[in-house]
mmCIF file of C-alpha atoms in Angstrom:
data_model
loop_
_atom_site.group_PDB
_atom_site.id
_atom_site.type_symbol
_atom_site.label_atom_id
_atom_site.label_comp_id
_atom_site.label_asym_id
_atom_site.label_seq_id
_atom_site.Cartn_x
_atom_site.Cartn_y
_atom_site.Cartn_z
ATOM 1 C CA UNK R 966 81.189 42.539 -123.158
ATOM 2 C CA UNK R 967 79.486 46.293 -122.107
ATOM 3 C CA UNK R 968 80.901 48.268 -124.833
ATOM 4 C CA UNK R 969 78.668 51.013 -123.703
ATOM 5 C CA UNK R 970 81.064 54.397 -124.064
ATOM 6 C CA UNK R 971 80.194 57.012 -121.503
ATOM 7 C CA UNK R 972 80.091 60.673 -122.252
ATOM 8 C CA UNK R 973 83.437 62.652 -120.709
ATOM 9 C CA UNK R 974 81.576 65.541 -118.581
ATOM 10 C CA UNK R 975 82.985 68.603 -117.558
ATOM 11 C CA UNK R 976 82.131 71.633 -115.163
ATOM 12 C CA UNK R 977 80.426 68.458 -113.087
ATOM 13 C CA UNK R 978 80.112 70.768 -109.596
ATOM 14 C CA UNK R 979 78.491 74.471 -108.960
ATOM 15 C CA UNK R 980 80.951 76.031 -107.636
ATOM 16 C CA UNK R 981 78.905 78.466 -105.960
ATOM 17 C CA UNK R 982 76.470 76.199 -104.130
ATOM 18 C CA UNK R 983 76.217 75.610 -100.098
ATOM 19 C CA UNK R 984 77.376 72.511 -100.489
ATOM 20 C CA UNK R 985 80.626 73.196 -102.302
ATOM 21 C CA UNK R 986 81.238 75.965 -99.943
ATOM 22 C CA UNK R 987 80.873 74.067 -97.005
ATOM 23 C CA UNK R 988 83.358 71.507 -98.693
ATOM 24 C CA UNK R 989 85.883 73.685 -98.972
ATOM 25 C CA UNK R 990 85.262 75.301 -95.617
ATOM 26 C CA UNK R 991 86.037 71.579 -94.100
ATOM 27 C CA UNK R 992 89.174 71.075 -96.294
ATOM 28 C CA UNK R 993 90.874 74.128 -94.942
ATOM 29 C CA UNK R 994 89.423 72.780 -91.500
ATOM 30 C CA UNK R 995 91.207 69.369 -91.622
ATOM 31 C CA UNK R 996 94.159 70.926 -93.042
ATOM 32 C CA UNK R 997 94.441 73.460 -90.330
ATOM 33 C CA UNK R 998 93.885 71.267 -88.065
ATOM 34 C CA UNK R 999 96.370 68.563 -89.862
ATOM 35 C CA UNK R 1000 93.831 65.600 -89.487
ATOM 36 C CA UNK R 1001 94.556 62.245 -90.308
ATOM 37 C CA UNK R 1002 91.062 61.442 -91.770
ATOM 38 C CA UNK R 1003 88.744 63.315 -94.470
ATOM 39 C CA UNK R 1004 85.356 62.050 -94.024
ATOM 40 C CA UNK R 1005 83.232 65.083 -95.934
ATOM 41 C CA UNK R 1006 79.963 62.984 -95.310
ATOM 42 C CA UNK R 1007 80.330 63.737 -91.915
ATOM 43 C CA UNK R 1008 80.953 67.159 -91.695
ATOM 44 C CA UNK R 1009 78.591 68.190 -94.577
ATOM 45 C CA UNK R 1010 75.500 65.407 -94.131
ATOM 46 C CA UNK R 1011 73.857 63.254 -96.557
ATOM 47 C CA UNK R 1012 71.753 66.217 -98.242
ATOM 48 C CA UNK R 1013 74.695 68.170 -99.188
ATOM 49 C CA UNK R 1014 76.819 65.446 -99.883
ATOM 50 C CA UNK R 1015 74.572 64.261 -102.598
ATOM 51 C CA UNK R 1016 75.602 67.342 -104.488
ATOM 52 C CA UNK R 1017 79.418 67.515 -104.379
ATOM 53 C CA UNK R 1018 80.052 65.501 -107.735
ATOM 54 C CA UNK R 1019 83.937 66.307 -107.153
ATOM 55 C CA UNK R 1020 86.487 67.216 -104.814
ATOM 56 C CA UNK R 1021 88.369 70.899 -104.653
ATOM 57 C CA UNK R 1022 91.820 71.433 -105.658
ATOM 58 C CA UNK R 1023 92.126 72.551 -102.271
ATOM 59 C CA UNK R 1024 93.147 68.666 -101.409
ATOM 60 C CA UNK R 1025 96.372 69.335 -102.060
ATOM 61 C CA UNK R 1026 96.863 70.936 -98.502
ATOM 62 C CA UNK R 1027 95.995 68.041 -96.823
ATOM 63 C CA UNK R 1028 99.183 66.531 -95.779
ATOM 64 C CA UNK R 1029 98.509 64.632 -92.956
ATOM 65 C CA UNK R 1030 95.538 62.937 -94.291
ATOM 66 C CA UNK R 1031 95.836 58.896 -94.272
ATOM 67 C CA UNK R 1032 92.269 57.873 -94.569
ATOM 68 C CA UNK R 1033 89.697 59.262 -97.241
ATOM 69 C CA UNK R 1034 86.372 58.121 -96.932
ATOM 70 C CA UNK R 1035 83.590 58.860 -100.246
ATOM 71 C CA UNK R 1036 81.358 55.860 -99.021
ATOM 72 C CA UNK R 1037 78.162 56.395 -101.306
ATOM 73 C CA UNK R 1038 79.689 59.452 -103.133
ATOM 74 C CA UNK R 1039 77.399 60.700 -106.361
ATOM 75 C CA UNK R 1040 81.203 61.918 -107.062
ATOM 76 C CA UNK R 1041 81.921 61.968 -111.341
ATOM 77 C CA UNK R 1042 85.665 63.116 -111.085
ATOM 78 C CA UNK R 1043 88.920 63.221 -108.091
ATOM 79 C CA UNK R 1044 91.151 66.174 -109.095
ATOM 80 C CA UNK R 1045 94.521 65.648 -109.883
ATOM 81 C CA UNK R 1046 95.992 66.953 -106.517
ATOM 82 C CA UNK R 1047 95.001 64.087 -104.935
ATOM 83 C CA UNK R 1048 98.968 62.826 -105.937
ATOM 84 C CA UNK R 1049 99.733 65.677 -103.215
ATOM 85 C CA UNK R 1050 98.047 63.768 -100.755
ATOM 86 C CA UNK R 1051 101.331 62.234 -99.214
ATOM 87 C CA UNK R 1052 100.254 60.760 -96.458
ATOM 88 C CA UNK R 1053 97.243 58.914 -98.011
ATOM 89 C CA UNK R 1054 97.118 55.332 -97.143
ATOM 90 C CA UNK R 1055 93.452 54.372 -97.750
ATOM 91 C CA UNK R 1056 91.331 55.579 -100.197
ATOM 92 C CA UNK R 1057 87.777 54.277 -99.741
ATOM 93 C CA UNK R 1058 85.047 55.504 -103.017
ATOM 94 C CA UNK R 1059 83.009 52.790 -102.425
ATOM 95 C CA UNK R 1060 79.732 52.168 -103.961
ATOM 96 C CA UNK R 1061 80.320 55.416 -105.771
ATOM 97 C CA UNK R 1062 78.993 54.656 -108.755
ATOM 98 C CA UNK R 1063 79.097 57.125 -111.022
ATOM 99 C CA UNK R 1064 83.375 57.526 -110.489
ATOM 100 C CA UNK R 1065 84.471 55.691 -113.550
ATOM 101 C CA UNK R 1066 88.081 56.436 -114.139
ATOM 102 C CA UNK R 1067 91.073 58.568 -111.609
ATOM 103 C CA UNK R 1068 93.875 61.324 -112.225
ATOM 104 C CA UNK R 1069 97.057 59.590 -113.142
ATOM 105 C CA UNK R 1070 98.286 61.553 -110.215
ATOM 106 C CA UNK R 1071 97.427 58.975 -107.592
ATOM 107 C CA UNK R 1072 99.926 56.901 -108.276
ATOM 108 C CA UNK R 1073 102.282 59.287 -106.438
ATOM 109 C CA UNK R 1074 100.612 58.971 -103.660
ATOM 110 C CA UNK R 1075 103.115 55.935 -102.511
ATOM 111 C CA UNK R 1076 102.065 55.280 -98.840
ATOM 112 C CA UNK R 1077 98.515 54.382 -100.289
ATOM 113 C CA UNK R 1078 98.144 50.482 -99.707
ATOM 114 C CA UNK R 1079 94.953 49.438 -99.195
ATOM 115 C CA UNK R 1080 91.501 50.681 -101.419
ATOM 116 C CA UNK R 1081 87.736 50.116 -101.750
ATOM 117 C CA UNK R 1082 86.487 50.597 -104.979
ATOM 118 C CA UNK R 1083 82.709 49.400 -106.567
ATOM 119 C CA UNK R 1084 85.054 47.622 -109.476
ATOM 120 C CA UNK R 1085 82.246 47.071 -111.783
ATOM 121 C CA UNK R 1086 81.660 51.270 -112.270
ATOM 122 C CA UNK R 1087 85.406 51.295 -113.724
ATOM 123 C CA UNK R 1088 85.754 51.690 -117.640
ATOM 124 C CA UNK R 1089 87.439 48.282 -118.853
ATOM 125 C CA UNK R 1090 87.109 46.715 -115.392
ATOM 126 C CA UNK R 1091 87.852 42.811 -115.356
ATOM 127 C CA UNK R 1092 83.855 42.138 -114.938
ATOM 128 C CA UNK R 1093 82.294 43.894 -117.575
ATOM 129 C CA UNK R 1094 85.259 46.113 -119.366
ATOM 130 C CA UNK R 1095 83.162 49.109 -119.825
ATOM 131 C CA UNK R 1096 84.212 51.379 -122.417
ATOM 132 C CA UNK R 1097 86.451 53.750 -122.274
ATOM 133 C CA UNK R 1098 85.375 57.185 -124.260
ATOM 134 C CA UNK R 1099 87.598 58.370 -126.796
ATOM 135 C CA UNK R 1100 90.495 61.008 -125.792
ATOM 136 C CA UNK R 1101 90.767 62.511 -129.462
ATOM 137 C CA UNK R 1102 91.198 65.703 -129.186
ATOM 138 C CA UNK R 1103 91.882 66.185 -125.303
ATOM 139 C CA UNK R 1104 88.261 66.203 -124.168
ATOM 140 C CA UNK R 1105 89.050 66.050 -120.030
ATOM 141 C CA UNK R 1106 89.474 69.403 -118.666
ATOM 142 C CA UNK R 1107 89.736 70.435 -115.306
ATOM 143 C CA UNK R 1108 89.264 73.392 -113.575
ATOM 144 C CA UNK R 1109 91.386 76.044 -115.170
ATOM 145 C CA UNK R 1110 93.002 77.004 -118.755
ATOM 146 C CA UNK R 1111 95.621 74.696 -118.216
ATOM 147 C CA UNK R 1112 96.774 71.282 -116.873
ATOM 148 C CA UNK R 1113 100.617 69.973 -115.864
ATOM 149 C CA UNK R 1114 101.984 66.602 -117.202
ATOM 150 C CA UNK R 1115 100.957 63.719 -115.184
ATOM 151 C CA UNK R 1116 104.896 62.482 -115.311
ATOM 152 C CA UNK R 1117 106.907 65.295 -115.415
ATOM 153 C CA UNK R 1118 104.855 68.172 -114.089
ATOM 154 C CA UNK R 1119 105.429 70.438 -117.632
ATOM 155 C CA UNK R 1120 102.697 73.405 -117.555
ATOM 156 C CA UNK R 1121 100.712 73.456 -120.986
ATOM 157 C CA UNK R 1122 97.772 74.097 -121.745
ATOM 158 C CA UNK R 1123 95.075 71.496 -123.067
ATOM 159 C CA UNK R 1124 96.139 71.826 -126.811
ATOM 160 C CA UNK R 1125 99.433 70.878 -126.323
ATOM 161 C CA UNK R 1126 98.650 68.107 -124.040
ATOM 162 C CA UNK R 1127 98.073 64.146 -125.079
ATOM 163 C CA UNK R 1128 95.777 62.612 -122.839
ATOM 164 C CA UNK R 1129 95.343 58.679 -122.503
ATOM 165 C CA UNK R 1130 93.956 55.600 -120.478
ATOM 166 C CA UNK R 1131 96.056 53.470 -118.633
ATOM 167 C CA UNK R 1132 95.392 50.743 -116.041
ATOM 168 C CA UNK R 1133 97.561 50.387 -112.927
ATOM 169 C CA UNK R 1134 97.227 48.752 -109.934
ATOM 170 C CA UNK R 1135 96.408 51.605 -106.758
ATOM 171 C CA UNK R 1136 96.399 50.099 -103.534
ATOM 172 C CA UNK R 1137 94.074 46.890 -103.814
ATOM 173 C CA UNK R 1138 92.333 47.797 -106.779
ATOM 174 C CA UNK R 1139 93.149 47.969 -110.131
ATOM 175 C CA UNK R 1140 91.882 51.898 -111.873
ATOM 176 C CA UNK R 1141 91.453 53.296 -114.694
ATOM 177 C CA UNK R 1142 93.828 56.074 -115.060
ATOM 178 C CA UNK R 1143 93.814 59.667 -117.408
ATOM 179 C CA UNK R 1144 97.309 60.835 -117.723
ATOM 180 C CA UNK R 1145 98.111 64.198 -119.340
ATOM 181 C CA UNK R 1146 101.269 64.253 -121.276
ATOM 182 C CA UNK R 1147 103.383 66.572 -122.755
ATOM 183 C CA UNK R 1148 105.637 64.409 -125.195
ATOM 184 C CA UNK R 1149 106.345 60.914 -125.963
ATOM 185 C CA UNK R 1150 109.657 60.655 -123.770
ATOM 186 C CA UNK R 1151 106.730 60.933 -121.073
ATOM 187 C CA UNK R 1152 104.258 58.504 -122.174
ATOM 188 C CA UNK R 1153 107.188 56.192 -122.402
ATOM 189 C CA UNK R 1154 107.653 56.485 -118.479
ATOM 190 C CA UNK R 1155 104.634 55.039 -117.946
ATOM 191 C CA UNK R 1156 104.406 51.767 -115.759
ATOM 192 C CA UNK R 1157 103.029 48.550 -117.437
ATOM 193 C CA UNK R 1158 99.329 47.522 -116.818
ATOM 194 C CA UNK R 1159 99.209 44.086 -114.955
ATOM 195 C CA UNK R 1160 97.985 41.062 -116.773
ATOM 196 C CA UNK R 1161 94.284 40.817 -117.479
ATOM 197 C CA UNK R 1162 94.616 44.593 -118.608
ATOM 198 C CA UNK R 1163 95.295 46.231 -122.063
ATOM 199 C CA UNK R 1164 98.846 46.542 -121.864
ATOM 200 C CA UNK R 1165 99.655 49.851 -123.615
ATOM 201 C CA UNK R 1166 97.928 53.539 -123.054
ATOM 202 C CA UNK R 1167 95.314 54.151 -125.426
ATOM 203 C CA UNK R 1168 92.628 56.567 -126.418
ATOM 204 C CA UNK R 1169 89.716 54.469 -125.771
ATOM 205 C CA UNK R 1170 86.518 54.298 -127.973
ATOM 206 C CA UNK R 1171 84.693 51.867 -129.815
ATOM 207 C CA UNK R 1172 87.057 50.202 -132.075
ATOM 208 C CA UNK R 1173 89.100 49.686 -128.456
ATOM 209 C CA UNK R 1174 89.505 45.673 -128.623
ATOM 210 C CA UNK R 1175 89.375 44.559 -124.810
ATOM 211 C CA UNK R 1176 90.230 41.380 -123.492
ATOM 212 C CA UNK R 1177 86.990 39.215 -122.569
ATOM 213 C CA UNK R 1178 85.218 40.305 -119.853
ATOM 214 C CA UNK R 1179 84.054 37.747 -116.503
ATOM 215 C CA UNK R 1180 81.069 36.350 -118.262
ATOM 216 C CA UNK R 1181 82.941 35.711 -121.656
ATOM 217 C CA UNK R 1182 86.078 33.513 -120.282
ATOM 218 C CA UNK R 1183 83.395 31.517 -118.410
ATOM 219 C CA UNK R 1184 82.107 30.555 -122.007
ATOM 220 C CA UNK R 1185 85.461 30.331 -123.561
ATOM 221 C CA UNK R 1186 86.476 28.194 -120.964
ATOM 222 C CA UNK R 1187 83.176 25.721 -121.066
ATOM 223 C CA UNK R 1188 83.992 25.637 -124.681
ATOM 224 C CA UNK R 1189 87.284 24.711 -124.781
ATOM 225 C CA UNK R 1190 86.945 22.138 -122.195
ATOM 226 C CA UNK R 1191 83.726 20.985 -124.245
ATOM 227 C CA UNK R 1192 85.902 21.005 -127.573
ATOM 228 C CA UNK R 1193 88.692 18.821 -125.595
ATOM 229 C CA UNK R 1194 85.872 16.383 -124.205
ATOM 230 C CA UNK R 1195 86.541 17.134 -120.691
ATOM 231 C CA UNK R 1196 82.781 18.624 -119.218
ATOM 232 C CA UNK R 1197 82.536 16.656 -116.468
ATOM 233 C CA UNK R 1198 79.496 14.522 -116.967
ATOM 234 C CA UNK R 1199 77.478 13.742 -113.051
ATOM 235 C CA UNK R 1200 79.615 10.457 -112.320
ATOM 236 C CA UNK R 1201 82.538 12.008 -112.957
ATOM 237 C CA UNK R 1202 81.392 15.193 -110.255
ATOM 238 C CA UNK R 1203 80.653 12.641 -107.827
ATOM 239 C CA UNK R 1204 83.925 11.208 -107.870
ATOM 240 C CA UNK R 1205 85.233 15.179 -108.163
ATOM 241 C CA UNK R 1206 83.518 15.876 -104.873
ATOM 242 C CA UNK R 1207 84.617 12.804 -103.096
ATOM 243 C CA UNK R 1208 87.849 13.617 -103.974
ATOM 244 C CA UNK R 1209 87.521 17.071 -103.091
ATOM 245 C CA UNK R 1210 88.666 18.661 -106.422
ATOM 246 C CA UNK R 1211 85.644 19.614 -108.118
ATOM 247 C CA UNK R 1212 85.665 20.649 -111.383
ATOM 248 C CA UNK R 1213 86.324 24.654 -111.692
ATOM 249 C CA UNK R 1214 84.465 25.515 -114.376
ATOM 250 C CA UNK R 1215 81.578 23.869 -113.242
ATOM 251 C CA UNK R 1216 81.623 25.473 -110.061
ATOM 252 C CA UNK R 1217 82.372 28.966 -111.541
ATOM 253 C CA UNK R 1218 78.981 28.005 -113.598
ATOM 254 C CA UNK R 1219 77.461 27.937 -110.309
ATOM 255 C CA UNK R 1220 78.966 30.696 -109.403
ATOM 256 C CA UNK R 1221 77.431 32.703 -112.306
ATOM 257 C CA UNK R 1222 73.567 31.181 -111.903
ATOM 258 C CA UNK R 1223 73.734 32.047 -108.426
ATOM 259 C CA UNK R 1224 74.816 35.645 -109.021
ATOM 260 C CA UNK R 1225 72.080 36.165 -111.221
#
């Protein structure tokens, strides 16, 4: 299990750089111009691109938008307002590995079915459950003095907020998801994880127990099957294959060789 714990980072982007002005420029562009696709590699080109490390708040105007496409993205953080993204259907961040965990926020985003996400980046993905970093003390901070509730929209400012992990399923991909909240009625709203998640929202950090990661039910299940007697020995294979139900654990052993 990777229990390495990233460190949360703030004021990722220079705001006054060529490249985040251009950004913005090509937000209000596609907005104006009520676009159905925001592809900012494109429009800004692979030098500039390199140094946007998040998106403006700006998003929010873009209505129309049903495709987003972040395709190789050094991007760290997506701003809340993504959730005012209504007409997002698919959200594509892929091999953007340095995005670790999303806004809360797009989960309101309800027209958004399908997803590409690099999985493994994700804190407490399925593969390698990465850590999440603790949220004592409400270290995520976005751009401003204050954030609104991730459930009910409540103003406050980052003192009075609680901030935790949850994982939800987003389109095809399970995410990790920071909510803000401003009281326990809201926390209470929130949806619960699917199976093969931590089931409750949490703070993350090192004394976080995870469920086993890819590699470690692999060996759980080789030892269980080991302790009941029942690793198929070559004969019994054969007659596996010939019957065409080969063991599974042996061939997710396989699996896991081959990978490496």
């Amino acid at each position: 299990m990777n229990q390495k714990i990233q460190r949360i980072e703030n004021d990722v982007q220079d705001r006054n750089s060529a490249a985040w002005k251009k950004l913005c420029e090509y937000v209000d562009k596609v907005a104006q111009e009520e676009r159905e696709e925001f592809s900012p590699l494109e429009e800004l080109g692979q030098e500039l691109f390199s140094q946007i490390y998040t998106l403006p708040e700006s998003i929010s105007k873009l209505k129309k938008v049903k495709k987003v496409w972040l395709y190789g993205s050094n991007l760290k953080r997506i701003p809340p307002e993504i959730g005012q993204m209504e007409s997002l259907e698919y959200f594509d961040p892929y091999t953007s590995y340095s995005l670790h965990w999303f806004p809360y926020e797009i989960t309101r985003c309800k027209n958004l079915k399908d997803s590409r996400v690099s999985t493994r980046a994700l804190y407490g993905n399925y593969r390698n459950r990465m850590g999440f970093p603790d949220l004592t003390n409400n270290p995520v901070h976005y751009s401003g003095e204050s954030v609104h509730c991730s459930i009910c929209d409540k103003l406050m400012s980052y003192e009075e907020t609680n901030q935790v992990w949850i994982s939800l399923t987003v389109g095809t991909d399970v995410l990790p998801l920071l909510a803000n909240l401003c009281s326990t009625k809201c926390k209470d709203r929130l949806p619960k994880p699917p199976e093969g998640y931590i089931q409750f929202p949490h703070k993350g950090g090192s004394a976080l127990k995870q469920l086993p990661d890819e590699d470690e039910m692999l060996e759980l299940e080789m030892m269980q099957q080991d302790k009941e007697g029942d690793i198929p020995t070559e004969s019994t294979t054969e007659d596996n294959k010939a019957s065409g139900n080969e063991a599974p654990v042996l061939l997710k052993l396989i699996r896991k060789l081959w990978e490496k």
